[in-house]
Coordinates of C-alpha atoms in Angstrom, one line a residue:
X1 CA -15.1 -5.9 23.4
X2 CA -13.6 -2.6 23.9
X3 CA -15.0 0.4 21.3
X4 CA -11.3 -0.1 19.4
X5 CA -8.8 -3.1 19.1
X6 CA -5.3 -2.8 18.3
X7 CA -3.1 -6.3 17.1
X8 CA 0.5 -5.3 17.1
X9 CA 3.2 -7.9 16.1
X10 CA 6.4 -8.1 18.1
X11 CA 8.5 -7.2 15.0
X12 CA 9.1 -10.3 13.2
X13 CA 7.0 -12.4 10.9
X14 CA 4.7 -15.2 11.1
X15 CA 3.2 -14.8 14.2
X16 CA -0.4 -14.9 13.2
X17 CA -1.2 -11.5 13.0
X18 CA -4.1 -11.4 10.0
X19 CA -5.6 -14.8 11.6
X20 CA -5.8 -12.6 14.6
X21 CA -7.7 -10.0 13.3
X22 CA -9.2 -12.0 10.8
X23 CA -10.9 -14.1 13.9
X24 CA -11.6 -10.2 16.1
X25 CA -13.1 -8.9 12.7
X26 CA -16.4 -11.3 13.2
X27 CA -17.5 -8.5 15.7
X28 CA -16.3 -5.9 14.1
X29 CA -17.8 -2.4 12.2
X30 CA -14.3 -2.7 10.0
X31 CA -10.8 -3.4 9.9
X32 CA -7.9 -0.5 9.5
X33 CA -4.5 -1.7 8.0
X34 CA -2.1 1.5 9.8
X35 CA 1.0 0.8 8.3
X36 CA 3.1 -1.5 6.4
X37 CA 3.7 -2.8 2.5
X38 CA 2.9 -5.4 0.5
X39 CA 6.0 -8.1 2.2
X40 CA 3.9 -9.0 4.6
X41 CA 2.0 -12.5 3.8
X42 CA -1.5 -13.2 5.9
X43 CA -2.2 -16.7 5.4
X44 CA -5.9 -17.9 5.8
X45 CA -7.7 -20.4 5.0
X46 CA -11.9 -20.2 5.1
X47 CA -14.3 -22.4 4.2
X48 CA -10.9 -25.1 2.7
X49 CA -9.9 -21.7 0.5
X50 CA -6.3 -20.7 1.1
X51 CA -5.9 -17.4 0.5
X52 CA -2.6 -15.1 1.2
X53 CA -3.3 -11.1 1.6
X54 CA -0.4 -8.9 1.7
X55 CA -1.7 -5.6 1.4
X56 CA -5.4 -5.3 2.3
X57 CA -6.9 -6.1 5.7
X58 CA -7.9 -9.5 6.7
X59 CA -11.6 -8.7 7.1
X60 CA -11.6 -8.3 3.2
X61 CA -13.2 -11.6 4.0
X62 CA -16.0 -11.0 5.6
X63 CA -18.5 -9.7 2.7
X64 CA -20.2 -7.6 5.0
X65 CA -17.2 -5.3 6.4
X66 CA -15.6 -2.2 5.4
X67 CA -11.9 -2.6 5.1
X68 CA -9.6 0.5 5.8
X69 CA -6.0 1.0 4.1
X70 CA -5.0 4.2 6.8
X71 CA -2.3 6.7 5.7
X72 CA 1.0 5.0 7.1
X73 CA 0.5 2.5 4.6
X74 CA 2.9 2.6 1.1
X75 CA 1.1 0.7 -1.7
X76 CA 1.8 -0.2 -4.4
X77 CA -0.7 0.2 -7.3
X78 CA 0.0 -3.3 -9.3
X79 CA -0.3 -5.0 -5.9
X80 CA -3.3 -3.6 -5.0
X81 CA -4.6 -4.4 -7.7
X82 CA -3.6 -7.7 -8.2
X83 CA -4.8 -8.9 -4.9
X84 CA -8.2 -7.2 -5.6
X85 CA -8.2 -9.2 -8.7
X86 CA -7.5 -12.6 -7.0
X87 CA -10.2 -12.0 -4.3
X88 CA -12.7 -11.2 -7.1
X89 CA -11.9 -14.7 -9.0
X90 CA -12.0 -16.3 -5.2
X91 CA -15.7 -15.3 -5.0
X92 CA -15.3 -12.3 -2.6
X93 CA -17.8 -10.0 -3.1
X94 CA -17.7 -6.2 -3.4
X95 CA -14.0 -5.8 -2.8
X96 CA -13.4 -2.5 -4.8
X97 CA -16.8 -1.5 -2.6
X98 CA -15.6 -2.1 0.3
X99 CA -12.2 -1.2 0.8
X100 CA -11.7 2.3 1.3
X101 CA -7.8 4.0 1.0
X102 CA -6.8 7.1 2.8
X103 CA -6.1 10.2 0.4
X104 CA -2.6 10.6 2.3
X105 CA -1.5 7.1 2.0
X106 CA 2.0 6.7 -0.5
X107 CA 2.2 5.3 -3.7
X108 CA 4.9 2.8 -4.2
X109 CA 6.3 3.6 -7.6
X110 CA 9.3 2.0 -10.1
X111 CA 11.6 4.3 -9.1
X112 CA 11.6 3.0 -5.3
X113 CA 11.8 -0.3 -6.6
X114 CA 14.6 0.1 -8.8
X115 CA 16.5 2.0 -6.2
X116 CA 15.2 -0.2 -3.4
X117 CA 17.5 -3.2 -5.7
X118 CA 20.0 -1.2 -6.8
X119 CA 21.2 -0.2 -2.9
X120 CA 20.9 -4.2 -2.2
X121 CA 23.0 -5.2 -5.0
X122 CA 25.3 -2.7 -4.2
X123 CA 25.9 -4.1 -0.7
X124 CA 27.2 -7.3 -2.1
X125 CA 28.1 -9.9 1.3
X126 CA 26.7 -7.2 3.3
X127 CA 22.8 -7.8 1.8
X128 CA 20.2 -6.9 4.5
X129 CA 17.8 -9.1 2.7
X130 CA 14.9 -6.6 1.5
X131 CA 12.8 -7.9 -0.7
X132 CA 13.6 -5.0 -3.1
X133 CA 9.8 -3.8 -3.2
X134 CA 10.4 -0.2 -3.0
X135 CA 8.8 -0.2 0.5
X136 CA 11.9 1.2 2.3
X137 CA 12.8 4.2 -0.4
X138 CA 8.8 5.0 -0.3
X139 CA 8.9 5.6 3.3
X140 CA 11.8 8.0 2.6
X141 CA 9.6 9.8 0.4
X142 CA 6.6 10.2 2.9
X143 CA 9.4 11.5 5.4
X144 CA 11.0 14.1 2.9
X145 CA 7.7 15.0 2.1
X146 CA 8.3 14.5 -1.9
X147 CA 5.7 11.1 -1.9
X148 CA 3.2 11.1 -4.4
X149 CA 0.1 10.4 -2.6
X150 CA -3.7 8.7 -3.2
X151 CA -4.7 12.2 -3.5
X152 CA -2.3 13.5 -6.6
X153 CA -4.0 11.0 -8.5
X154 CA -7.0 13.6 -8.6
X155 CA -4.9 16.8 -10.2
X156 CA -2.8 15.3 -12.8
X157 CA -1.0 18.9 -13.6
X158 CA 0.7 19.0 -10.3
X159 CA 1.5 15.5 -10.1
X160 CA 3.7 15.1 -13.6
X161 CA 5.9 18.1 -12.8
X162 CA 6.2 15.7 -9.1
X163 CA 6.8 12.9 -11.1
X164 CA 9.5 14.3 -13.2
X165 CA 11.4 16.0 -9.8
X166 CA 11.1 12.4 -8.1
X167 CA 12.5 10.6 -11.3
X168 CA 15.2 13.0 -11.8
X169 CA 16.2 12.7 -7.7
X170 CA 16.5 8.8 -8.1
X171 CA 18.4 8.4 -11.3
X172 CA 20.9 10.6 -9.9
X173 CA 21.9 7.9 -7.0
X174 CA 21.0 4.8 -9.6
X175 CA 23.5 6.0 -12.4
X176 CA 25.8 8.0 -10.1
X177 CA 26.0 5.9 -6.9
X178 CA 24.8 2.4 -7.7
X179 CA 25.9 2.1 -11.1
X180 CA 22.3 0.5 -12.4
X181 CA 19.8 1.9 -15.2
X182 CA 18.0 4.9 -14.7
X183 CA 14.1 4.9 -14.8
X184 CA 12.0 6.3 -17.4
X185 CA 9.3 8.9 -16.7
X186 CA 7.0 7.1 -19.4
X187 CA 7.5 3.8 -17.7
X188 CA 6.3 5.6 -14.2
X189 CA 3.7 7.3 -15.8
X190 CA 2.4 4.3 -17.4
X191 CA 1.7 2.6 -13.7
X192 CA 0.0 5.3 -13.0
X193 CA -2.7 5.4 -16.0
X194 CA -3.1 1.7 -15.7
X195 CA -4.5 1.5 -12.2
X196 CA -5.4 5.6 -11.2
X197 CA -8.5 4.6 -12.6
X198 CA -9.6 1.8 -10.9
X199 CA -8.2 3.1 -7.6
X200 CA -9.7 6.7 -7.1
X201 CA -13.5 5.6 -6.5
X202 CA -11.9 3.8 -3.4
X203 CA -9.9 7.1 -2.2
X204 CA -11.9 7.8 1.0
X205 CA -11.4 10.2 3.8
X206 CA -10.7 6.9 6.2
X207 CA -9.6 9.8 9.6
X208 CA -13.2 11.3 8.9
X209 CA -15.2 7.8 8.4
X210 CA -13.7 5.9 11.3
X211 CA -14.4 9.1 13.4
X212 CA -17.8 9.0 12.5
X213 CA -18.0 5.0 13.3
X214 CA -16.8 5.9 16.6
X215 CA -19.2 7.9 17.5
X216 CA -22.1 6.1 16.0
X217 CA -20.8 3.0 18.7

């Protein structure tokens, strides 16, 4: 097997991507996840255990390998954490341990979500069909260069006066342009101090640790 394997869909779903790399990760060091949200559904089933991953790597499975979330990926912290939380009553061992997330990748927050459902009510017969999880509006945000990031969860006095820039951004197009109810900065903030602290032990520089895989073979 070549030193690194990429599996690249052809841009529609259900073509067996995570079984793919759920089968290449037996010979693996680790698996990266490079892009992407949480509307993607990997569908496995191991050992008669059905088990559907939408955010972190297929190899989760495989108690022995380091799982990588890279920095194109926008996540969102209740999913995260709820699929952590379903692998851990599955019997998975060590998730939290070994998944590792990239200080650079985005954090998908209410506001994206509520804008994310706002623009798709708004569109009425013209619906594109999003699943209104805030994915699209957070990759917006990496673009613009306005995201909140892995790492802000680290330096909380530069990330509220973020937070209230980004709130006050969004409820300008949900009250003005889509006619829907503006977020509250305590309801954001409240995401945030739910999960920050089960997320930052697994805040990894992932460029540095996969360079360092590489050249260990």
């Amino acid at each position: 097997m070549a030193k690194n394997v990429v599996v690249i869909g052809a841009q529609w779903g259900d073509e067996g991507k995570g079984k793919i790399v759920d089968w290449l990760a037996e010979e693996t060091a680790g698996v990266v996840r490079f892009q992407g949200g949480h509307n993607a559904g990997h569908t496995l089933v191991v050992g008669g255990k059905k088990t559907v991953l939408r955010l972190i790597p297929s190899g989760i499975l495989h108690e022995k390998l380091d799982c990588f979330i890279g920095s194109g990926v926008v996540v969102s912290p209740e999913a995260l954490m709820g699929e952590i939380d379903e692998l851990n009553a599955a019997g998975v061992k060590n998730v939290e341990g070994r998944l590792k997330i990239a200080p650079t990748a985005t954090l998908i927050l209410p506001y994206h979500i509520a804008l994310d459902q706002a623009r798709e009510a708004s569109r009425g017969s013209g619906k594109i069909g999003t699943t209104g999880r805030g994915i699209g509006p957070a990759y917006e945000d990496k673009v613009a260069r306005r995201a909140v990031r892995m790492v802000d969860l680290f330096d909380t006095e530069k990330l509220l006066p973020k937070l209230q820039a980004n709130v006050e951004y969004y409820n300008v197009q949900l009250q003005h342009l889509h006619q829907a109810e503006p977020v509250k900065l305590e309801d954001v903030l409240a995401v945030i101090e739910k999960y920050a602290g089960r997320i930052k032990p697994m805040i990894t520089d992932v460029s540095r640790t996969l360079y360092e895989k590489n050249q260990k073979g």
